[in-house]
Coordinates of C-alpha atoms in Angstrom, one line a residue:
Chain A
X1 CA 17.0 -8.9 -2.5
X2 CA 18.1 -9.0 1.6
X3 CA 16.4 -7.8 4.3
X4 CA 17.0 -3.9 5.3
X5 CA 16.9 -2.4 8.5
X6 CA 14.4 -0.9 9.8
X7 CA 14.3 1.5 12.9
X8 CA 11.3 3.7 14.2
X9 CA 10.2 5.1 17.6
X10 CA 6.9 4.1 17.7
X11 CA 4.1 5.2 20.6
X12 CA 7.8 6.5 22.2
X13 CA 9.4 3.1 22.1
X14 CA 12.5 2.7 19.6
X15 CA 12.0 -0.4 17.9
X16 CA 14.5 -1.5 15.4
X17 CA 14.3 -5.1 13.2
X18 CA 14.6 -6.3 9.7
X19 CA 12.2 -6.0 6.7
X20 CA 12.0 -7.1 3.1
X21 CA 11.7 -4.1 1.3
X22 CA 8.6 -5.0 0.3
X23 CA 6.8 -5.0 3.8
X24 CA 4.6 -2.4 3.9
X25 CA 4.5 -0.5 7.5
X26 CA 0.8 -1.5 8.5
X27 CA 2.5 -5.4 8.2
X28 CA 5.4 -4.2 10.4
X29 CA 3.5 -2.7 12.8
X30 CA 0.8 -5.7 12.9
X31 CA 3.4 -8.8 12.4
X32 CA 6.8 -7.4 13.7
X33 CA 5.5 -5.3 16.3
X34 CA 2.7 -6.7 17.6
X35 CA 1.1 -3.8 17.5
X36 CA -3.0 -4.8 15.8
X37 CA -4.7 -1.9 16.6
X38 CA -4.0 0.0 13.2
X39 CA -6.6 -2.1 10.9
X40 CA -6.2 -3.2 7.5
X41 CA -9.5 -3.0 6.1
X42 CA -9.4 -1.9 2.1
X43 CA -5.7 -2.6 1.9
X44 CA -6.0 -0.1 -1.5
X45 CA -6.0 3.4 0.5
X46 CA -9.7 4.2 0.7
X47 CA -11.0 3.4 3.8
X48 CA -8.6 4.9 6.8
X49 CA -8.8 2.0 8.7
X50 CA -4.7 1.7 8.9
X51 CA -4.5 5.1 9.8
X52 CA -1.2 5.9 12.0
X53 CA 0.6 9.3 13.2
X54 CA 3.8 9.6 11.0
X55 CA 5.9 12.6 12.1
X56 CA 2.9 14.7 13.0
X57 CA 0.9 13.8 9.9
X58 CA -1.8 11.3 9.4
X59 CA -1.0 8.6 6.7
X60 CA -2.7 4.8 5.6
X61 CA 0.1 2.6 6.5
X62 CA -1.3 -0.1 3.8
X63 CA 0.3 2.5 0.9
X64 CA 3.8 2.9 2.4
X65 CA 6.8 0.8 2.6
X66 CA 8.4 0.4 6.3
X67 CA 11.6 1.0 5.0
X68 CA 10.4 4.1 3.7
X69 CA 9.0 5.3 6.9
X70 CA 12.4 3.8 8.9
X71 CA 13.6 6.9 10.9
X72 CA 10.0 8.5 11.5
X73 CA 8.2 8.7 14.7
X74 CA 4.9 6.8 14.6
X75 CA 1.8 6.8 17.2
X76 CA -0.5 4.1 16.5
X77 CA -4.2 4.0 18.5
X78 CA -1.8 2.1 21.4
X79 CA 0.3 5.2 22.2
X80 CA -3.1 7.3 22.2
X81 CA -4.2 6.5 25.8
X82 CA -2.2 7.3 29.1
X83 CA 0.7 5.0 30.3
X84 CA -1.5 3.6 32.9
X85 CA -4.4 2.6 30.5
X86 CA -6.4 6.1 31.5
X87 CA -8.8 6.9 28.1
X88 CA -7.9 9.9 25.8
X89 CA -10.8 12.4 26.0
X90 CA -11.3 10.8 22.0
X91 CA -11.8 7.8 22.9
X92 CA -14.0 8.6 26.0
X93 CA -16.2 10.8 24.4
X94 CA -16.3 8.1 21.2
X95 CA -17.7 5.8 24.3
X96 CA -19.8 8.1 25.6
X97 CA -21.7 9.1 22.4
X98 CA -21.8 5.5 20.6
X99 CA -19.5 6.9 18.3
X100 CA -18.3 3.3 17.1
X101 CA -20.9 0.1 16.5
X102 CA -18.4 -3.2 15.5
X103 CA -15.4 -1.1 16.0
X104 CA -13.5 -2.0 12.9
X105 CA -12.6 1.7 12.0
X106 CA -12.4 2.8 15.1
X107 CA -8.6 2.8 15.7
X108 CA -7.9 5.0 12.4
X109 CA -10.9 6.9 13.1
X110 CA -9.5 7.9 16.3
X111 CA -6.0 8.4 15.0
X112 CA -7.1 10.3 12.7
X113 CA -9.3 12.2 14.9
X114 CA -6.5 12.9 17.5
X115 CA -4.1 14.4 14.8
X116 CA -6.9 16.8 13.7
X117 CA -7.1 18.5 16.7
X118 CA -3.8 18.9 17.3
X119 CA -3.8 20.6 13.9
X120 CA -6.8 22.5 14.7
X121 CA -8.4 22.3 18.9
X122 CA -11.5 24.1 17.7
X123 CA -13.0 22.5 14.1
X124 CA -16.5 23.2 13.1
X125 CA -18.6 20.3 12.1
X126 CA -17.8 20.8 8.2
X127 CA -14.3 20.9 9.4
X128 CA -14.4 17.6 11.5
X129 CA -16.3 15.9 8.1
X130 CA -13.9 17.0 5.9
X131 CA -11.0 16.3 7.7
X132 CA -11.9 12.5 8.7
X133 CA -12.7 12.4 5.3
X134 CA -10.2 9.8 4.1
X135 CA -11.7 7.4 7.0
X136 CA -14.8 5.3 6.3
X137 CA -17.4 3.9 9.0
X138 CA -20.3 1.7 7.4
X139 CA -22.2 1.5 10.7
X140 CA -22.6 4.6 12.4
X141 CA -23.6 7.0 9.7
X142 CA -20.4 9.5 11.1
X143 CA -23.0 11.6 13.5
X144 CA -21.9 10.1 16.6
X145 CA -18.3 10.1 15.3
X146 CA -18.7 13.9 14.9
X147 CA -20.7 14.5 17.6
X148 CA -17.7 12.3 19.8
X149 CA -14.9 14.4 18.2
X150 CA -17.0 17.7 19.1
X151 CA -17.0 17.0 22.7
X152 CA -13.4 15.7 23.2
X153 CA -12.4 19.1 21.1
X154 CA -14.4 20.9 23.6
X155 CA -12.8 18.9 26.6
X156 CA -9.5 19.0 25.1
X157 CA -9.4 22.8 24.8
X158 CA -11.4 23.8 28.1
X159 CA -9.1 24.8 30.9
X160 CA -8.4 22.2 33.7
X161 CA -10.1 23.2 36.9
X162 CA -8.4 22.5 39.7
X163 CA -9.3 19.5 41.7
X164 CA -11.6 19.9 44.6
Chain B
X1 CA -2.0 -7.3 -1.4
X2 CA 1.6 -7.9 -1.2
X3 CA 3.7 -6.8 -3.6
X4 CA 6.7 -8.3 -5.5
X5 CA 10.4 -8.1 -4.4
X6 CA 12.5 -5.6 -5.4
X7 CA 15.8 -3.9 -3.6
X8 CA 15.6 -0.1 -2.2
X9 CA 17.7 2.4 -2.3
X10 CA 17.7 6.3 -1.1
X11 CA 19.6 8.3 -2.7
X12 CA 20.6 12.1 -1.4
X13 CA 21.2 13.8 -4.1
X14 CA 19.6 14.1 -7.5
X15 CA 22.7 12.9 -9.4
X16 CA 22.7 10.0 -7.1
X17 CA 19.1 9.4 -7.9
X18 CA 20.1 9.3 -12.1
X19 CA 22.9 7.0 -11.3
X20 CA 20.9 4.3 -10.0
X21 CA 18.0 4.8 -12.5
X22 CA 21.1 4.6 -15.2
X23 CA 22.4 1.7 -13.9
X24 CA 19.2 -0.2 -13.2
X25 CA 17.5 1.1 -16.3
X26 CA 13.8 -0.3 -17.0
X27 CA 14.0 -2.4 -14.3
X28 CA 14.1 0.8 -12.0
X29 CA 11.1 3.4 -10.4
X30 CA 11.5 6.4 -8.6
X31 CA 9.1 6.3 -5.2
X32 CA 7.6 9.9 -3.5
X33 CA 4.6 9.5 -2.0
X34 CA 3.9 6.2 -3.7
X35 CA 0.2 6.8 -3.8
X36 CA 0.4 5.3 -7.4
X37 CA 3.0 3.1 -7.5
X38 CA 2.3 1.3 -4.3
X39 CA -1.0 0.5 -5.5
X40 CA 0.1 -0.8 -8.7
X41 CA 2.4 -2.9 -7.4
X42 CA -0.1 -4.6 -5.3
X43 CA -1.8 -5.5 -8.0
X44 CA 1.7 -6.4 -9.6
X45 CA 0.5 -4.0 -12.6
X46 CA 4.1 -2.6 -11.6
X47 CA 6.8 -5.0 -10.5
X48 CA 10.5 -2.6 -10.4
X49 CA 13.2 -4.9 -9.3
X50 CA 14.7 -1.8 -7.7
X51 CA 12.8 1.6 -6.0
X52 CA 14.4 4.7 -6.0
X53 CA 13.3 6.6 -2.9
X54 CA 13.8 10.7 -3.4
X55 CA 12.5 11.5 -0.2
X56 CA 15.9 12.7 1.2
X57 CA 17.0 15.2 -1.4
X58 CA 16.8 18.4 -0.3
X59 CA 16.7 19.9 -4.3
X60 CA 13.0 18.5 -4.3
X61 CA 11.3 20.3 -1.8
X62 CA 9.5 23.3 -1.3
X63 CA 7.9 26.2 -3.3
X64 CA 10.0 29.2 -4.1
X65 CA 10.2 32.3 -6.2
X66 CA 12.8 32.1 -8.9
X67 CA 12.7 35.1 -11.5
X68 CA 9.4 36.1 -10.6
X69 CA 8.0 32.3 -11.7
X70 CA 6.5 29.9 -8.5
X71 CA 8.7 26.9 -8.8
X72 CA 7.2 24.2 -7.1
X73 CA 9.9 21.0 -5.8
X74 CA 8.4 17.6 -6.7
X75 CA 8.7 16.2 -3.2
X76 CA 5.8 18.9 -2.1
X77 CA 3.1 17.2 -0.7
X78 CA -0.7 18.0 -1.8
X79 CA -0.8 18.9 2.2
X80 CA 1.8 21.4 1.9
X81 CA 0.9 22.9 -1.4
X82 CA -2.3 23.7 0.5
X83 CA -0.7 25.2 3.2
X84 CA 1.9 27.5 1.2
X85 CA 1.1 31.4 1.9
X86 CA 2.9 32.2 -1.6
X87 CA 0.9 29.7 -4.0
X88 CA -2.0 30.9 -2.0
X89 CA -1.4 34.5 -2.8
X90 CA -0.1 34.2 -6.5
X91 CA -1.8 31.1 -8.0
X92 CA -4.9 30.1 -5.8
X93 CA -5.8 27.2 -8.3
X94 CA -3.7 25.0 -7.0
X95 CA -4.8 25.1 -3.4
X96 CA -8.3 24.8 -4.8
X97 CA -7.4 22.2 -6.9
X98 CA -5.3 20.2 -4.2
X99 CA -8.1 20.2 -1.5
X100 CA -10.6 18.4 -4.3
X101 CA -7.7 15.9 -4.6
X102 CA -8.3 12.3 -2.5
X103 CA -8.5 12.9 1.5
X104 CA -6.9 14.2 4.1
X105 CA -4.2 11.1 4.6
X106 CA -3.2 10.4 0.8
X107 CA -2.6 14.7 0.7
X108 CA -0.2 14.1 3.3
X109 CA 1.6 11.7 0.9
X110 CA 1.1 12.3 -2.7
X111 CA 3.5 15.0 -4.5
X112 CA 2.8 17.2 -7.3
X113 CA 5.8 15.6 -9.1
X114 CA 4.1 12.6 -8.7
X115 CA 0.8 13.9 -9.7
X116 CA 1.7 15.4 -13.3
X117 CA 4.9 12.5 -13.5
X118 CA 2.5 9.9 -13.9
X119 CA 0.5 10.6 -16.8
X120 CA -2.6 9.1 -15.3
X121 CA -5.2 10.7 -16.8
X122 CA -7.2 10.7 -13.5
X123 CA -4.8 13.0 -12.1
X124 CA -6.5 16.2 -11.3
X125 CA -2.7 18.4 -11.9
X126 CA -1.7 17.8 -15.4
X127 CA -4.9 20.2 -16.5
X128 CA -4.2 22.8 -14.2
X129 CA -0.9 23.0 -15.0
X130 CA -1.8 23.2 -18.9
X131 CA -4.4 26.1 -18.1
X132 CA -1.3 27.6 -16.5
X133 CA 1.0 27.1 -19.1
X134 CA 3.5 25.8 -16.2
X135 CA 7.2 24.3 -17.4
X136 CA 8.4 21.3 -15.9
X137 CA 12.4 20.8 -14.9
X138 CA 13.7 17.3 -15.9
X139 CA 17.4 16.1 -14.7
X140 CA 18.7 13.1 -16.5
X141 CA 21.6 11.3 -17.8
X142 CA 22.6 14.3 -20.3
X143 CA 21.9 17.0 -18.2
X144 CA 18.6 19.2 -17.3
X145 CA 16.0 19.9 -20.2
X146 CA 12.2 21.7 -19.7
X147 CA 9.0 20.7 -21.4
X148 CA 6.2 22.3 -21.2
X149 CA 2.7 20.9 -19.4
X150 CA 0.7 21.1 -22.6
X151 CA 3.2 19.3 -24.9
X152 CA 4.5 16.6 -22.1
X153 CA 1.6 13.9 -22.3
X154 CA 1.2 11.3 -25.1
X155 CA -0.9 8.8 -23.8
X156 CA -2.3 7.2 -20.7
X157 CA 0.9 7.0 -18.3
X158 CA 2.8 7.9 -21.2
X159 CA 4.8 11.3 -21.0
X160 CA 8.0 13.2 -22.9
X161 CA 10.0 11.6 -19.3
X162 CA 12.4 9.1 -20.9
X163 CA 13.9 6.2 -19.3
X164 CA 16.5 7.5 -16.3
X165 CA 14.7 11.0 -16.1
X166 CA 13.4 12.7 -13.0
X167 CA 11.0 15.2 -12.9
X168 CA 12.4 17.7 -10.1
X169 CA 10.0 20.7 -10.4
X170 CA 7.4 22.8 -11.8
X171 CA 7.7 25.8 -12.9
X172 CA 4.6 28.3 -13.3
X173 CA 4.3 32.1 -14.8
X174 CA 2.3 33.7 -11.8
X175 CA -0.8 34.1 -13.3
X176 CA -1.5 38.4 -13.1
X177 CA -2.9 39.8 -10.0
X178 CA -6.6 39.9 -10.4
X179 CA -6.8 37.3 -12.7
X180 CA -10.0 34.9 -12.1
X181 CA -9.1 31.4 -12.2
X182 CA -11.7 27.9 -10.9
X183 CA -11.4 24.3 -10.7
X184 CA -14.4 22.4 -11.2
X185 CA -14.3 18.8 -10.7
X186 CA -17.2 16.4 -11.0
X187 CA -16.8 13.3 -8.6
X188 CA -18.7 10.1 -7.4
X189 CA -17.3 10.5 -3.8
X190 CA -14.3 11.5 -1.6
X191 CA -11.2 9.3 -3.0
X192 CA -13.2 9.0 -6.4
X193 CA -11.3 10.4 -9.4
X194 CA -13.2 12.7 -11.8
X195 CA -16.0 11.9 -14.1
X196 CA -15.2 14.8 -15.8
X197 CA -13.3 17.9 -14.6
X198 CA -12.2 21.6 -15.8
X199 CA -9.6 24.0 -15.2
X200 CA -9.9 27.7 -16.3
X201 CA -7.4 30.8 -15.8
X202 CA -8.4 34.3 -17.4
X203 CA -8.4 37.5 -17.4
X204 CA -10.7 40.5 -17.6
X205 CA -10.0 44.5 -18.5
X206 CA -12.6 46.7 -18.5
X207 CA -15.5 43.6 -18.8
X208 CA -13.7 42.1 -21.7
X209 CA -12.0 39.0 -21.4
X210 CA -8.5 40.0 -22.0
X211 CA -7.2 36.3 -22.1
X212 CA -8.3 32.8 -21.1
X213 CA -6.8 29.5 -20.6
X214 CA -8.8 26.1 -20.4
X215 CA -8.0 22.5 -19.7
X216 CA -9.9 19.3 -18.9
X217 CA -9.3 16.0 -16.7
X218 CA -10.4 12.6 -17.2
X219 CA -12.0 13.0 -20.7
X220 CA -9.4 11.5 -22.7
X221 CA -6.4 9.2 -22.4
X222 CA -4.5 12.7 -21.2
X223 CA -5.0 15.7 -19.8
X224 CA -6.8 18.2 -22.4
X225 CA -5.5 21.5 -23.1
X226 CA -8.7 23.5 -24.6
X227 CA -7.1 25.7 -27.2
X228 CA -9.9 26.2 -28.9
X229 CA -12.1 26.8 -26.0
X230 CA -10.1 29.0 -24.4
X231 CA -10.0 31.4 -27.6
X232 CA -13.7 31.2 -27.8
X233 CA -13.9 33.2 -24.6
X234 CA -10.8 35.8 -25.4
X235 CA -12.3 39.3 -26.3
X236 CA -16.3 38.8 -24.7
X237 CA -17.5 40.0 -22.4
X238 CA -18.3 36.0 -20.9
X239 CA -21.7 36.8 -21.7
X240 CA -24.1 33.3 -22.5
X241 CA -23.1 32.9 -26.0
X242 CA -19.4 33.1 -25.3
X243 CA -19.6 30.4 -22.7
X244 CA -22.1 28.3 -24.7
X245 CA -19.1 28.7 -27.6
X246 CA -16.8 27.5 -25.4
X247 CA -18.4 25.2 -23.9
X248 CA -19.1 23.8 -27.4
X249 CA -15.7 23.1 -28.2
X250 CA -14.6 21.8 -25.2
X251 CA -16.8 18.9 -25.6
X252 CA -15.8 18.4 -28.8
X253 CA -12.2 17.5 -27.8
X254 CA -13.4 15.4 -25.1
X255 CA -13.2 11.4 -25.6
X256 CA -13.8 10.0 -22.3
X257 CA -14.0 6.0 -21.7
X258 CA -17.1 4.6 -20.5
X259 CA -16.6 3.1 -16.9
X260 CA -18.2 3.0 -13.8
X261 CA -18.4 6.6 -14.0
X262 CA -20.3 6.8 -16.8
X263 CA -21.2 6.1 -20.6
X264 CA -19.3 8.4 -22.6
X265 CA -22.6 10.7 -23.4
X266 CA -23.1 11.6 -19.9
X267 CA -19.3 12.4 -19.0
X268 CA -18.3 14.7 -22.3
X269 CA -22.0 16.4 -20.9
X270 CA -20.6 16.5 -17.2
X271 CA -17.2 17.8 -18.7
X272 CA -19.8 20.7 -20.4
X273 CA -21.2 21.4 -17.2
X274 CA -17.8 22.0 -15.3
X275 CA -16.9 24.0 -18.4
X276 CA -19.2 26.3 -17.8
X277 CA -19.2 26.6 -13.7
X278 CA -15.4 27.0 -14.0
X279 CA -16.0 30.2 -16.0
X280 CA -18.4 31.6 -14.4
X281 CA -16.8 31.2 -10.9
X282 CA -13.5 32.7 -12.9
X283 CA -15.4 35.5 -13.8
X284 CA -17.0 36.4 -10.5
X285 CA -13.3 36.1 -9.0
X286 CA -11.6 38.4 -11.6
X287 CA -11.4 41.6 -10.5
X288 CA -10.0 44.0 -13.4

């Protein structure tokens, strides 16, 4: 029962290293990687906290294997902001409107949040509930989540005016 | 949660896929989505010395038209059973069902082969496909072989699937055009299984139910084809005392366990309850 090789391109980077088989993906990323943004928090698939980007679709990386995933393009909450550390209208406007309290869920949330409007720029609020459905928040009650998502859809979509 | 060790292989093709489950027997799982295995092996309630992953064969995935029935590849995702314009169009039940099904991330994941492979009885598929009289296609050591929905479970995660069989896809009659169809699911929360669900397929002629077809999740150690049920409704007009009939019988077939969703009074009464919503919103979508 060796180790197996594991390679992904995650938040752009190709990464490559050995795995048991047994390693699930949000250990990888966390312990191999480095990368402890993606949150384990039920560890059981309820609560969305290890929510990454997997070739375009939102999984929880607690209920996956890496070797599973190896091949795949991932985006954690670290390949969400710009190269040079500028916010992503999701995380500004989850800044502006409180939209996080300790912050635990905060990195799926936004993950999450981020692959929804690529699926769909213009949600309505039942769509925004329903689709961060499979992410839970016990602190903020989701209205500021919602009303964050809301205005980053809104920025997101609105053409760019040309600077002054 | 970490679960035990085991070795991993990934097949490409089907025949590859019964070769290692033949030559690892018992000690051998197929992994999809894993949305049930994983979990269990956590809990080291499963421990395979050796996971077959099907991902990469092609033969499993998508829907397609085959003789005018919906076949259905076991690798499709809850997500992309949603999103098909064909199951949509011909068999709306599934998409209905589907979106009632976990969240938004474990969609992406989970199969349907998966879903009715198991024989958990929490699965919300099995009863659909028994209302739908859907076939399922098996590949093993001696070849392919079909068994149909409503004679494949036996117990709680124990179905006709024998040792070094793969499910590879469903196959559904479309249900006629016109035909009304629901699924009604009672649950605690997002994620939550059902406390008591039903699925209901019929169709009317000229305000006579011209044939009905009626299943139940979560009330029994497998999914519930409602024979009895269904015929209760077959020649009314759905009026009150048809549904109250079937409604009847439903719950007497039911046998739920009592568990934090419930004593076993209150779910056979939920199971009523979707019952009866499932055929009334059937009837209000049939249109003949």
């Amino acid at each position: 029962m060796g180790k197996t090789h594991v390679k992904l391109t995650v938040n752009g980077r190709e990464v490559e290293g050995l795995a048991e088989p047994r390693t699930l993906l949000i250990h990888f990323l966390r312990d191999e990687l480095e990368l402890t943004g993606p949150h384990i928090g039920c560890d059981t698939s309820h609560c969305g906290a290890c929510t990454v980007d997997l070739n375009g679709k939102s999984i929880k990386s607690c209920t996956i294997f890496a070797v599973q995933a190896s091949g795949a393009e991932i985006t954690t909450i670290e390949g969400i902001s710009g190269a040079d550390g500028t916010l992503h209208a999701l995380q500004d406007a989850f800044k502006e409107h409180h939209g996080l309290q300790c912050g635990f869920c905060t990195p799926g949330m936004i993950t999450r949040a981020y692959r929804l409007l690529q699926d769909n720029p213009n949600p309505s609020e039942e769509e925004i509930r329903f689709g961060i459905s499979g992410n839970l928040c016990r602190c903020t009650g989701y209205q500021n989540i919602v009303k964050a998502i809301q205005t980053a859809a809104r920025e997101l979509s609105a053409p760019k005016e040309a600077a002054e | 949660m970490i679960p035990g060790q085991f070795d991993y292989h990934r097949p490409a093709s089907v025949s590859q896929a019964i070769g290692l489950l033949a030559e690892f027997g018992e000690n051998a799982r197929i992994v999809a989505g894993g949305h049930s295995l994983i979990p269990m092996m956590k809990l080291r309630m499963a421990t395979p010395d050796h996971l077959v992953d099907i991902q990469d064969i092609p033969e499993l995935k998508g829907v397609r038209e085959d003789a005018g029935a919906l076949v259905i590849g076991a690798l499709v995702t809850q997500t992309e059973l949603i999103a098909s314009e064909l199951l949509a169009e011909k068999c709306p039940i599934l998409r209905e069902t589907a979106l009632q099904i976990a969240d938004p991330q474990v969609r992406n994941a989970g199969t349907i082969g998966g879903n009715v492979a198991n024989g958990d009885p929490g699965n919300d598929m099995p009863a659909v496909m028994q209302a739908l009289a859907a076939t399922y296609d098996i590949a093993g050591p001696n070849g392919a072989r079909q068994v149909a929905a409503r004679d494949f479970y036996e117990a709680a995660f124990l179905t006709a699937l024998k040792d070094g069989e793969i499910l590879t896809s469903i196959r559904i009659a479309a249900p006629a055009a016109g035909h009304g169809y629901a699924y009604q699911k009672q649950k605690r929360k997002i994620g939550d299984y059902a406390t008591a669900a039903a699925a209901v397929i019929l169709e009317m002629s000229v305000g006579t139910c011209s044939s009905a077809s009626l299943a139940l999740t979560n009330v029994g150690d497998t999914p519930l084809y409602a024979a009895a049920a269904s015929q209760a409704l077959v020649g009314t007009a759905l009026d009150e005392t048809a549904i109250g009939n079937a409604v009847a019988a439903a719950k007497d077939i039911t046998d739920p366990a009592a568990d934090s969703r419930g004593p076993k009074d209150f779910r056979t009464y939920v199971a009523g309850v979707m019952v009866k919503r499932a055929i009334e919103t059937a009837r209000s979508r049939a249109t003949a």
